[in-house]
PDB file of C-alpha atoms in Angstrom:
ATOM      1  CA  MET A 266     -13.108   2.973 -29.462  1.00 38.00           C
ATOM      2  CA  ASN A 267     -14.015   0.175 -31.751  1.00 38.00           C
ATOM      3  CA  PRO A 268     -17.051   0.291 -33.646  1.00 40.00           C
ATOM      4  CA  VAL A 269     -19.560  -2.036 -30.953  1.00 43.00           C
ATOM      5  CA  GLY A 270     -20.573  -5.411 -31.827  1.00 45.00           C
ATOM      6  CA  SER A 271     -23.393  -7.743 -31.701  1.00 48.00           C
ATOM      7  CA  SER A 272     -24.632  -6.633 -28.698  1.00 63.00           C
ATOM      8  CA  ARG A 273     -27.740  -4.539 -27.384  1.00 84.00           C
ATOM      9  CA  VAL A 274     -26.665  -1.251 -26.935  1.00 91.00           C
ATOM     10  CA  THR A 275     -28.078   1.165 -25.071  1.00 95.00           C
ATOM     11  CA  GLU A 276     -27.338   4.892 -23.379  1.00 97.00           C
ATOM     12  CA  LYS A 277     -28.911   7.114 -20.930  1.00 97.00           C
ATOM     13  CA  SER A 278     -27.802  10.116 -19.480  1.00 97.00           C
ATOM     14  CA  VAL A 279     -28.820   9.903 -15.385  1.00 97.00           C
ATOM     15  CA  ASP A 280     -29.134  12.762 -12.685  1.00 95.00           C
ATOM     16  CA  VAL A 281     -27.121  12.531  -9.447  1.00 95.00           C
ATOM     17  CA  THR A 282     -27.015  15.282  -6.758  1.00 89.00           C
ATOM     18  CA  GLY A 283     -25.245  18.242  -8.272  1.00 88.00           C
ATOM     19  CA  ALA A 284     -24.139  16.746 -11.766  1.00 96.00           C
ATOM     20  CA  LYS A 285     -25.464  14.651 -14.737  1.00 98.00           C
ATOM     21  CA  LEU A 286     -23.417  11.460 -16.333  1.00 98.00           C
ATOM     22  CA  GLN A 287     -23.510   9.694 -18.522  1.00 98.00           C
ATOM     23  CA  THR A 288     -23.912   5.634 -18.723  1.00 98.00           C
ATOM     24  CA  GLU A 289     -24.140   3.528 -21.409  1.00 98.00           C
ATOM     25  CA  ALA A 290     -25.284  -0.509 -21.226  1.00 98.00           C
ATOM     26  CA  PHE A 291     -24.770  -3.636 -23.143  1.00 98.00           C
ATOM     27  CA  GLY A 292     -27.011  -6.666 -22.909  1.00 97.00           C
ATOM     28  CA  ASP A 293     -29.662  -8.460 -21.776  1.00 96.00           C
ATOM     29  CA  PRO A 294     -31.578  -6.365 -18.494  1.00 97.00           C
ATOM     30  CA  SER A 295     -32.951  -9.147 -16.905  1.00 96.00           C
ATOM     31  CA  GLY A 296     -29.642 -10.710 -16.956  1.00 97.00           C
ATOM     32  CA  PRO A 297     -26.954 -10.455 -13.899  1.00 98.00           C
ATOM     33  CA  PRO A 298     -25.709  -6.807 -14.190  1.00 98.00           C
ATOM     34  CA  VAL A 299     -22.276  -5.758 -13.661  1.00 98.00           C
ATOM     35  CA  LEU A 300     -21.167  -1.894 -12.672  1.00 98.00           C
ATOM     36  CA  LEU A 301     -17.911  -1.108 -14.024  1.00 99.00           C
ATOM     37  CA  ILE A 302     -16.633   2.234 -12.489  1.00 98.00           C
ATOM     38  CA  MET A 303     -13.173   3.242 -14.439  1.00 98.00           C
ATOM     39  CA  GLY A 304     -10.219   5.098 -12.697  1.00 97.00           C
ATOM     40  CA  MET A 305      -8.688   8.546 -12.034  1.00 95.00           C
ATOM     41  CA  MET A 306      -9.014  10.595 -15.549  1.00 94.00           C
ATOM     42  CA  SER A 307     -10.244   8.016 -17.670  1.00 96.00           C
ATOM     43  CA  SER A 308     -13.908   8.330 -19.417  1.00 98.00           C
ATOM     44  CA  MET A 309     -15.739   4.716 -19.813  1.00 98.00           C
ATOM     45  CA  LEU A 310     -14.353   4.442 -22.824  1.00 98.00           C
ATOM     46  CA  TRP A 311     -11.439   2.596 -21.094  1.00 98.00           C
ATOM     47  CA  TRP A 312     -13.714  -0.511 -20.416  1.00 98.00           C
ATOM     48  CA  PRO A 313     -12.200  -1.865 -23.980  1.00 98.00           C
ATOM     49  CA  ASP A 314     -15.842  -2.249 -26.304  1.00 97.00           C
ATOM     50  CA  ARG A 315     -14.519  -6.003 -26.332  1.00 97.00           C
ATOM     51  CA  PHE A 316     -14.788  -6.640 -22.604  1.00 98.00           C
ATOM     52  CA  CYS A 317     -17.678  -5.209 -22.767  1.00 98.00           C
ATOM     53  CA  GLU A 318     -19.317  -7.087 -25.330  1.00 97.00           C
ATOM     54  CA  GLN A 319     -18.335 -10.232 -24.385  1.00 98.00           C
ATOM     55  CA  LEU A 320     -18.912 -10.113 -20.227  1.00 98.00           C
ATOM     56  CA  ALA A 321     -22.593  -9.002 -21.707  1.00 98.00           C
ATOM     57  CA  ALA A 322     -21.992 -12.581 -24.364  1.00 97.00           C
ATOM     58  CA  ARG A 323     -21.205 -14.517 -20.849  1.00 97.00           C
ATOM     59  CA  ALA A 324     -24.998 -12.800 -20.230  1.00 97.00           C
ATOM     60  CA  ARG A 325     -24.324 -10.083 -17.996  1.00 98.00           C
ATOM     61  CA  TYR A 326     -25.776  -6.862 -18.121  1.00 98.00           C
ATOM     62  CA  VAL A 327     -22.973  -4.187 -18.207  1.00 98.00           C
ATOM     63  CA  ILE A 328     -23.049  -1.038 -17.453  1.00 98.00           C
ATOM     64  CA  ARG A 329     -20.257   1.701 -17.899  1.00 98.00           C
ATOM     65  CA  TYR A 330     -20.213   5.292 -16.974  1.00 98.00           C
ATOM     66  CA  ASP A 331     -18.189   8.733 -17.257  1.00 98.00           C
ATOM     67  CA  GLN A 332     -17.549   9.492 -14.021  1.00 98.00           C
ATOM     68  CA  ARG A 333     -17.777  13.384 -13.223  1.00 98.00           C
ATOM     69  CA  ASP A 334     -15.113  15.560 -14.770  1.00 97.00           C
ATOM     70  CA  THR A 335     -14.877  12.538 -17.521  1.00 97.00           C
ATOM     71  CA  GLY A 336     -16.512  12.145 -20.650  1.00 97.00           C
ATOM     72  CA  LEU A 337     -19.728  13.311 -21.385  1.00 97.00           C
ATOM     73  CA  SER A 338     -20.626  13.307 -17.375  1.00 98.00           C
ATOM     74  CA  THR A 339     -20.767  16.501 -15.788  1.00 97.00           C
ATOM     75  CA  HIS A 340     -17.290  19.134 -15.751  1.00 97.00           C
ATOM     76  CA  TYR A 341     -16.142  21.593 -13.000  1.00 96.00           C
ATOM     77  CA  PRO A 342     -13.573  24.017 -12.512  1.00 94.00           C
ATOM     78  CA  GLN A 343     -10.085  23.371 -12.729  1.00 91.00           C
ATOM     79  CA  GLY A 344      -9.021  22.984  -9.430  1.00 91.00           C
ATOM     80  CA  GLU A 345     -12.404  23.880  -8.381  1.00 94.00           C
ATOM     81  CA  PRO A 346     -14.477  20.009  -7.948  1.00 94.00           C
ATOM     82  CA  GLY A 347     -17.288  20.480  -7.106  1.00 91.00           C
ATOM     83  CA  TYR A 348     -17.179  17.133  -5.342  1.00 95.00           C
ATOM     84  CA  SER A 349     -15.961  14.670  -2.861  1.00 94.00           C
ATOM     85  CA  PHE A 350     -15.100  11.582  -3.361  1.00 94.00           C
ATOM     86  CA  GLY A 351     -17.623   9.656  -1.611  1.00 93.00           C
ATOM     87  CA  ASP A 352     -19.469  11.662  -4.046  1.00 95.00           C
ATOM     88  CA  LEU A 353     -18.465   9.243  -6.695  1.00 97.00           C
ATOM     89  CA  ALA A 354     -19.148   6.665  -5.102  1.00 96.00           C
ATOM     90  CA  ASP A 355     -22.897   7.908  -3.787  1.00 96.00           C
ATOM     91  CA  ASP A 356     -23.121   8.196  -8.006  1.00 98.00           C
ATOM     92  CA  ALA A 357     -22.262   4.225  -9.027  1.00 98.00           C
ATOM     93  CA  ILE A 358     -25.372   3.841  -5.924  1.00 98.00           C
ATOM     94  CA  ALA A 359     -27.375   6.407  -7.606  1.00 98.00           C
ATOM     95  CA  ILE A 360     -26.750   4.857 -11.152  1.00 98.00           C
ATOM     96  CA  LEU A 361     -28.764   1.466  -9.664  1.00 98.00           C
ATOM     97  CA  ASP A 362     -31.447   3.329  -9.242  1.00 98.00           C
ATOM     98  CA  ALA A 363     -31.422   5.180 -12.697  1.00 97.00           C
ATOM     99  CA  TYR A 364     -31.975   1.458 -13.868  1.00 98.00           C
ATOM    100  CA  GLY A 365     -34.156   0.809 -11.247  1.00 98.00           C
ATOM    101  CA  LEU A 366     -31.791  -1.994 -10.085  1.00 98.00           C
ATOM    102  CA  ASP A 367     -32.565  -3.435  -5.867  1.00 98.00           C
ATOM    103  CA  SER A 368     -28.515  -4.844  -6.109  1.00 98.00           C
ATOM    104  CA  ALA A 369     -24.908  -5.738  -8.439  1.00 98.00           C
ATOM    105  CA  HIS A 370     -21.825  -6.286  -9.011  1.00 98.00           C
ATOM    106  CA  LEU A 371     -19.287  -4.476  -9.009  1.00 98.00           C
ATOM    107  CA  ALA A 372     -16.329  -3.852 -10.989  1.00 98.00           C
ATOM    108  CA  GLY A 373     -13.690  -1.329  -9.816  1.00 98.00           C
ATOM    109  CA  MET A 374     -10.344  -0.780 -12.028  1.00 98.00           C
ATOM    110  CA  SER A 375      -7.978   1.001 -10.511  1.00 98.00           C
ATOM    111  CA  MET A 376      -9.394   4.752  -8.697  1.00 97.00           C
ATOM    112  CA  GLY A 377     -13.050   2.520  -9.800  1.00 98.00           C
ATOM    113  CA  GLY A 378     -11.832  -0.181  -7.559  1.00 98.00           C
ATOM    114  CA  PHE A 379     -11.250   2.592  -4.067  1.00 97.00           C
ATOM    115  CA  VAL A 380     -15.014   4.199  -5.159  1.00 97.00           C
ATOM    116  CA  ALA A 381     -16.488   0.555  -5.577  1.00 98.00           C
ATOM    117  CA  GLN A 382     -14.821  -0.740  -2.577  1.00 97.00           C
ATOM    118  CA  ASP A 383     -16.376   2.795  -1.492  1.00 96.00           C
ATOM    119  CA  ALA A 384     -19.891   2.044  -2.364  1.00 97.00           C
ATOM    120  CA  ALA A 385     -19.962  -1.767  -1.173  1.00 98.00           C
ATOM    121  CA  LEU A 386     -18.184  -0.272   2.144  1.00 97.00           C
ATOM    122  CA  ARG A 387     -21.345   2.689   3.082  1.00 95.00           C
ATOM    123  CA  HIS A 388     -24.286   0.398   0.968  1.00 97.00           C
ATOM    124  CA  PRO A 389     -23.786  -3.205   1.765  1.00 97.00           C
ATOM    125  CA  GLY A 390     -27.310  -4.267   0.946  1.00 97.00           C
ATOM    126  CA  ARG A 391     -26.713  -2.428  -3.077  1.00 98.00           C
ATOM    127  CA  VAL A 392     -23.298  -4.116  -3.890  1.00 98.00           C
ATOM    128  CA  ARG A 393     -23.548  -8.440  -4.537  1.00 98.00           C
ATOM    129  CA  THR A 394     -19.463  -9.321  -5.359  1.00 98.00           C
ATOM    130  CA  LEU A 395     -16.802  -7.091  -5.855  1.00 98.00           C
ATOM    131  CA  ALA A 396     -14.356  -7.173  -8.600  1.00 98.00           C
ATOM    132  CA  LEU A 397     -11.631  -5.517  -8.279  1.00 98.00           C
ATOM    133  CA  ILE A 398      -8.497  -4.829 -10.961  1.00 98.00           C
ATOM    134  CA  SER A 399      -5.497  -3.493 -10.566  1.00 98.00           C
ATOM    135  CA  THR A 400      -5.879  -1.304  -6.883  1.00 98.00           C
ATOM    136  CA  SER A 401      -5.559  -2.160  -2.848  1.00 97.00           C
ATOM    137  CA  PRO A 402      -7.490  -3.089  -0.518  1.00 97.00           C
ATOM    138  CA  PHE A 403      -9.301   0.493   0.986  1.00 93.00           C
ATOM    139  CA  GLY A 404      -7.719   2.055   4.266  1.00 90.00           C
ATOM    140  CA  ALA A 405      -3.825  -0.810   4.105  1.00 93.00           C
ATOM    141  CA  GLU A 406      -0.799   0.299   5.182  1.00 92.00           C
ATOM    142  CA  GLY A 407       2.608  -0.636   4.852  1.00 96.00           C
ATOM    143  CA  LEU A 408       1.893  -2.310   1.116  1.00 97.00           C
ATOM    144  CA  PRO A 409       4.410  -1.742  -1.767  1.00 97.00           C
ATOM    145  CA  SER A 410       5.289   1.484  -2.997  1.00 97.00           C
ATOM    146  CA  PRO A 411       4.862   2.127  -6.834  1.00 97.00           C
ATOM    147  CA  ALA A 412       8.116   0.975  -8.875  1.00 97.00           C
ATOM    148  CA  ARG A 413      10.703   3.906  -9.154  1.00 96.00           C
ATOM    149  CA  ALA A 414      10.153   5.020 -12.441  1.00 96.00           C
ATOM    150  CA  TYR A 415       7.173   4.725 -12.746  1.00 96.00           C
ATOM    151  CA  GLN A 416       7.284   7.160  -9.031  1.00 95.00           C
ATOM    152  CA  ASP A 417      10.007   9.388 -11.598  1.00 94.00           C
ATOM    153  CA  HIS A 418       7.207   9.692 -14.317  1.00 93.00           C
ATOM    154  CA  SER A 419       4.319  10.606 -12.589  1.00 91.00           C
ATOM    155  CA  ALA A 420       6.398  13.150 -10.311  1.00 91.00           C
ATOM    156  CA  ALA A 421       7.396  14.684 -13.370  1.00 87.00           C
ATOM    157  CA  ALA A 422       3.813  15.491 -14.378  1.00 83.00           C
ATOM    158  CA  ASP A 423       3.604  18.443 -11.504  1.00 82.00           C
ATOM    159  CA  GLY A 424       5.421  20.380 -13.779  1.00 83.00           C
ATOM    160  CA  LEU A 425       3.726  20.124 -16.931  1.00 85.00           C
ATOM    161  CA  ASP A 426       1.385  22.774 -18.125  1.00 87.00           C
ATOM    162  CA  TRP A 427      -2.560  20.664 -17.662  1.00 82.00           C
ATOM    163  CA  SER A 428      -4.085  23.251 -19.672  1.00 83.00           C
ATOM    164  CA  ASP A 429      -2.649  22.021 -22.747  1.00 88.00           C
ATOM    165  CA  PRO A 430      -4.214  19.437 -24.953  1.00 88.00           C
ATOM    166  CA  GLY A 431      -0.639  19.191 -26.793  1.00 92.00           C
ATOM    167  CA  THR A 432       1.375  17.947 -23.428  1.00 92.00           C
ATOM    168  CA  ILE A 433      -1.719  16.565 -21.461  1.00 90.00           C
ATOM    169  CA  ALA A 434      -2.029  14.049 -24.766  1.00 94.00           C
ATOM    170  CA  ASP A 435       1.857  13.510 -24.623  1.00 95.00           C
ATOM    171  CA  PHE A 436       2.008  12.878 -20.985  1.00 94.00           C
ATOM    172  CA  LEU A 437      -0.701  10.106 -21.167  1.00 95.00           C
ATOM    173  CA  ARG A 438       1.246   8.766 -24.018  1.00 97.00           C
ATOM    174  CA  ARG A 439       4.049   8.184 -21.736  1.00 96.00           C
ATOM    175  CA  ASP A 440       2.002   6.851 -18.826  1.00 96.00           C
ATOM    176  CA  CYS A 441       0.324   4.217 -20.548  1.00 97.00           C
ATOM    177  CA  ALA A 442       4.041   2.762 -21.708  1.00 98.00           C
ATOM    178  CA  MET A 443       4.916   3.101 -18.348  1.00 97.00           C
ATOM    179  CA  LEU A 444       1.715   1.677 -16.992  1.00 98.00           C
ATOM    180  CA  ALA A 445       1.755  -1.558 -19.057  1.00 98.00           C
ATOM    181  CA  GLY A 446       3.117  -5.370 -18.320  1.00 97.00           C
ATOM    182  CA  THR A 447       6.051  -7.266 -19.140  1.00 97.00           C
ATOM    183  CA  ARG A 448       3.722  -9.943 -20.887  1.00 96.00           C
ATOM    184  CA  HIS A 449       2.455  -8.122 -23.817  1.00 96.00           C
ATOM    185  CA  PRO A 450       3.834  -5.812 -26.366  1.00 95.00           C
ATOM    186  CA  HIS A 451       2.560  -2.518 -25.465  1.00 96.00           C
ATOM    187  CA  ASP A 452       0.505  -1.023 -28.313  1.00 96.00           C
ATOM    188  CA  ALA A 453       0.976   2.901 -28.050  1.00 97.00           C
ATOM    189  CA  GLU A 454      -0.554   3.352 -31.993  1.00 97.00           C
ATOM    190  CA  ALA A 455      -3.562   1.675 -29.898  1.00 96.00           C
ATOM    191  CA  ALA A 456      -2.746   3.857 -27.019  1.00 97.00           C
ATOM    192  CA  SER A 457      -2.480   6.917 -28.476  1.00 97.00           C
ATOM    193  CA  GLY A 458      -5.432   6.520 -30.484  1.00 97.00           C
ATOM    194  CA  LEU A 459      -8.375   6.076 -27.238  1.00 97.00           C
ATOM    195  CA  ILE A 460      -6.115   8.531 -25.916  1.00 97.00           C
ATOM    196  CA  ALA A 461      -6.945  11.482 -28.590  1.00 96.00           C
ATOM    197  CA  ARG A 462     -10.776   9.983 -28.758  1.00 96.00           C
ATOM    198  CA  ASP A 463     -10.992  10.461 -24.539  1.00 96.00           C
ATOM    199  CA  MET A 464     -10.140  13.739 -25.280  1.00 95.00           C
ATOM    200  CA  ALA A 465     -12.182  15.098 -28.174  1.00 94.00           C
ATOM    201  CA  ARG A 466     -14.712  13.207 -26.306  1.00 95.00           C
ATOM    202  CA  SER A 467     -14.736  15.641 -23.271  1.00 94.00           C
ATOM    203  CA  PRO A 468     -15.628  19.097 -23.366  1.00 92.00           C
ATOM    204  CA  SER A 469     -12.943  19.563 -20.867  1.00 91.00           C
ATOM    205  CA  PHE A 470     -10.197  17.265 -20.790  1.00 91.00           C
ATOM    206  CA  ALA A 471      -8.356  19.199 -17.735  1.00 89.00           C
ATOM    207  CA  SER A 472     -10.955  18.624 -15.318  1.00 93.00           C
ATOM    208  CA  ALA A 473     -10.283  15.525 -14.709  1.00 93.00           C
ATOM    209  CA  THR A 474      -6.711  16.252 -12.906  1.00 91.00           C
ATOM    210  CA  ASN A 475     -10.349  17.163 -10.237  1.00 94.00           C
ATOM    211  CA  HIS A 476      -9.423  13.430  -9.285  1.00 95.00           C
ATOM    212  CA  PHE A 477      -6.256  14.481  -7.859  1.00 90.00           C
ATOM    213  CA  VAL A 478      -7.724  16.422  -5.614  1.00 91.00           C
ATOM    214  CA  LEU A 479     -10.107  15.770  -3.795  1.00 91.00           C
ATOM    215  CA  PRO A 480     -11.418  15.665  -0.544  1.00 85.00           C
ATOM    216  CA  GLY A 481     -12.346  11.957   1.075  1.00 74.00           C
ATOM    217  CA  GLY A 482     -16.085  12.586   1.507  1.00 59.00           C
ATOM    218  CA  ALA A 483     -17.908  11.847   4.910  1.00 52.00           C
ATOM    219  CA  GLU A 484     -15.878  10.050   6.686  1.00 54.00           C
ATOM    220  CA  PRO A 485     -12.729   8.173   5.241  1.00 57.00           C
ATOM    221  CA  ASP A 486     -10.965   7.345   8.021  1.00 63.00           C
ATOM    222  CA  LYS A 487     -13.316   4.697   9.274  1.00 81.00           C
ATOM    223  CA  LEU A 488     -13.953   2.561   5.700  1.00 89.00           C
ATOM    224  CA  ARG A 489     -12.263  -0.352   5.575  1.00 94.00           C
ATOM    225  CA  ALA A 490     -11.587  -3.196   3.287  1.00 96.00           C
ATOM    226  CA  SER A 491     -11.380  -5.614   6.256  1.00 96.00           C
ATOM    227  CA  ASP A 492     -15.644  -4.589   6.597  1.00 96.00           C
ATOM    228  CA  LEU A 493     -16.231  -6.187   2.977  1.00 97.00           C
ATOM    229  CA  ARG A 494     -18.863  -8.865   3.484  1.00 96.00           C
ATOM    230  CA  MET A 495     -19.702  -9.376   0.327  1.00 98.00           C
ATOM    231  CA  PRO A 496     -17.404 -11.130  -2.504  1.00 98.00           C
ATOM    232  CA  VAL A 497     -14.469 -10.035  -4.031  1.00 98.00           C
ATOM    233  CA  LEU A 498     -12.500 -10.892  -6.162  1.00 98.00           C
ATOM    234  CA  ALA A 499      -8.930  -9.542  -6.979  1.00 98.00           C
ATOM    235  CA  ILE A 500      -8.082  -9.501 -10.067  1.00 98.00           C
ATOM    236  CA  HIS A 501      -3.876  -7.867 -10.795  1.00 98.00           C
ATOM    237  CA  GLY A 502      -1.112  -8.064 -12.924  1.00 98.00           C
ATOM    238  CA  THR A 503       1.906  -9.308 -11.612  1.00 98.00           C
ATOM    239  CA  ALA A 504       4.225  -6.402 -13.334  1.00 98.00           C
ATOM    240  CA  ASP A 505       1.480  -4.085 -12.110  1.00 98.00           C
ATOM    241  CA  PRO A 506       3.948  -0.882 -11.814  1.00 98.00           C
ATOM    242  CA  LEU A 507       1.901   1.986  -9.766  1.00 98.00           C
ATOM    243  CA  PHE A 508       0.471  -1.476  -7.232  1.00 98.00           C
ATOM    244  CA  PRO A 509       2.747  -3.836  -7.444  1.00 98.00           C
ATOM    245  CA  ILE A 510       1.019  -7.576  -6.869  1.00 98.00           C
ATOM    246  CA  GLY A 511       1.192  -7.227  -3.334  1.00 98.00           C
ATOM    247  CA  HIS A 512      -1.347  -4.669  -3.341  1.00 98.00           C
ATOM    248  CA  GLY A 513      -3.473  -7.859  -4.651  1.00 98.00           C
ATOM    249  CA  ASP A 514      -2.106 -10.527  -2.758  1.00 98.00           C
ATOM    250  CA  ALA A 515      -3.710  -8.026   0.645  1.00 98.00           C
ATOM    251  CA  PHE A 516      -6.792  -8.779  -0.056  1.00 98.00           C
ATOM    252  CA  THR A 517      -7.095 -12.023   1.191  1.00 98.00           C
ATOM    253  CA  LYS A 518      -5.230 -11.501   3.976  1.00 97.00           C
ATOM    254  CA  ILE A 519      -7.816  -8.454   5.033  1.00 96.00           C
ATOM    255  CA  VAL A 520     -10.864  -9.472   3.140  1.00 97.00           C
ATOM    256  CA  ARG A 521     -12.108 -13.469   4.446  1.00 95.00           C
ATOM    257  CA  THR A 522     -14.239 -13.325   1.664  1.00 96.00           C
ATOM    258  CA  ALA A 523     -10.961 -12.461  -0.808  1.00 98.00           C
ATOM    259  CA  LYS A 524      -9.649 -14.897  -3.660  1.00 98.00           C
ATOM    260  CA  LEU A 525      -6.733 -13.531  -6.305  1.00 98.00           C
ATOM    261  CA  HIS A 526      -6.377 -13.847  -9.699  1.00 98.00           C
ATOM    262  CA  ARG A 527      -3.100 -13.611 -11.304  1.00 98.00           C
ATOM    263  CA  VAL A 528      -2.762 -11.715 -13.972  1.00 98.00           C
ATOM    264  CA  GLU A 529       0.920 -12.762 -15.554  1.00 98.00           C
ATOM    265  CA  GLY A 530       3.554 -10.560 -16.115  1.00 98.00           C
ATOM    266  CA  GLY A 531       0.050  -8.301 -17.045  1.00 98.00           C
ATOM    267  CA  GLY A 532       0.403  -4.533 -16.116  1.00 98.00           C
ATOM    268  CA  HIS A 533      -1.485  -1.756 -14.570  1.00 98.00           C
ATOM    269  CA  GLU A 534      -4.341  -2.079 -17.795  1.00 98.00           C
ATOM    270  CA  ILE A 535      -6.517  -4.209 -19.157  1.00 98.00           C
ATOM    271  CA  HIS A 536      -4.164  -5.477 -22.695  1.00 97.00           C
ATOM    272  CA  ASP A 537      -6.668  -6.644 -25.132  1.00 97.00           C
ATOM    273  CA  ARG A 538      -4.719  -9.885 -24.884  1.00 97.00           C
ATOM    274  CA  ASP A 539      -6.133 -10.258 -21.325  1.00 98.00           C
ATOM    275  CA  ILE A 540      -9.404 -10.138 -21.371  1.00 98.00           C
ATOM    276  CA  ASP A 541     -10.759 -13.425 -22.657  1.00 98.00           C
ATOM    277  CA  ASP A 542      -9.104 -14.679 -18.947  1.00 98.00           C
ATOM    278  CA  MET A 543     -10.327 -11.248 -16.831  1.00 98.00           C
ATOM    279  CA  VAL A 544     -13.775 -11.569 -18.496  1.00 98.00           C
ATOM    280  CA  ARG A 545     -13.929 -15.228 -17.057  1.00 98.00           C
ATOM    281  CA  ALA A 546     -12.750 -14.674 -13.815  1.00 98.00           C
ATOM    282  CA  ILE A 547     -15.748 -11.673 -13.576  1.00 98.00           C
ATOM    283  CA  ALA A 548     -18.007 -13.923 -15.083  1.00 98.00           C
ATOM    284  CA  ASP A 549     -17.074 -17.059 -13.027  1.00 98.00           C
ATOM    285  CA  HIS A 550     -17.091 -14.436 -10.127  1.00 98.00           C
ATOM    286  CA  THR A 551     -20.276 -12.872 -10.360  1.00 98.00           C
ATOM    287  CA  ALA A 552     -22.820 -15.817 -11.310  1.00 94.00           C
ATOM    288  CA  ASP A 553     -25.969 -15.752  -9.442  1.00 73.00           C
TER     289      ASP A 553
END
């Protein structure tokens, strides 16, 4: 993680039901709040510093956090998550409570986009807008499958020794390369550095694999993106190999309040060269 720039940054450990969550806030607390929710196995470090700083520079109060089993938040024994997917959504609302926020804009990346949708569907009064990056509409069916090459890569994970840090790091480096887009060159050195920092920061990185086996929660079958009523912005790379662009486009067909912001040649990532464009889109979307 690069050194934090001029944005005012504060850290806070938040108590939620059964866990502690590490959070970090950028900018002026009087600005419109934007809560960032990262994806599977990824701590808040995967929200680039520059992304957070630039959004804060646009007068937003930006909060990122480590979900359970990532970073400095509570970890559980590998293969035994003491929480459900629904708990992750409730965690987002608990963070708003801890910061004294009646409501906030939520931005979710990949699995974090599903968490954000879950939170918005079950706590609609707490969510002003949704910005959903590289994800898919909750409860949608018939959407495109991941690229075949990515499916083969993902299937290989089943045979890995997830207790070995070196094995995990090697797989994650390959994963970042597989998820890269086509417009910009993949920065393998930067990805490797981020993975190393993320693993070094976590007391039990292998526990992040609990995200693969989470139970759904209270009533997951009843939650549908079509029931979202707040403004929704889908930000999606046209070369995303995990959730092809059809997933981003589906939001505009399923959710009447949704708009699609296409990242031409973008993959399943927040590439440094796309940050300016993505921040501008989110700032416009969250203008109170």
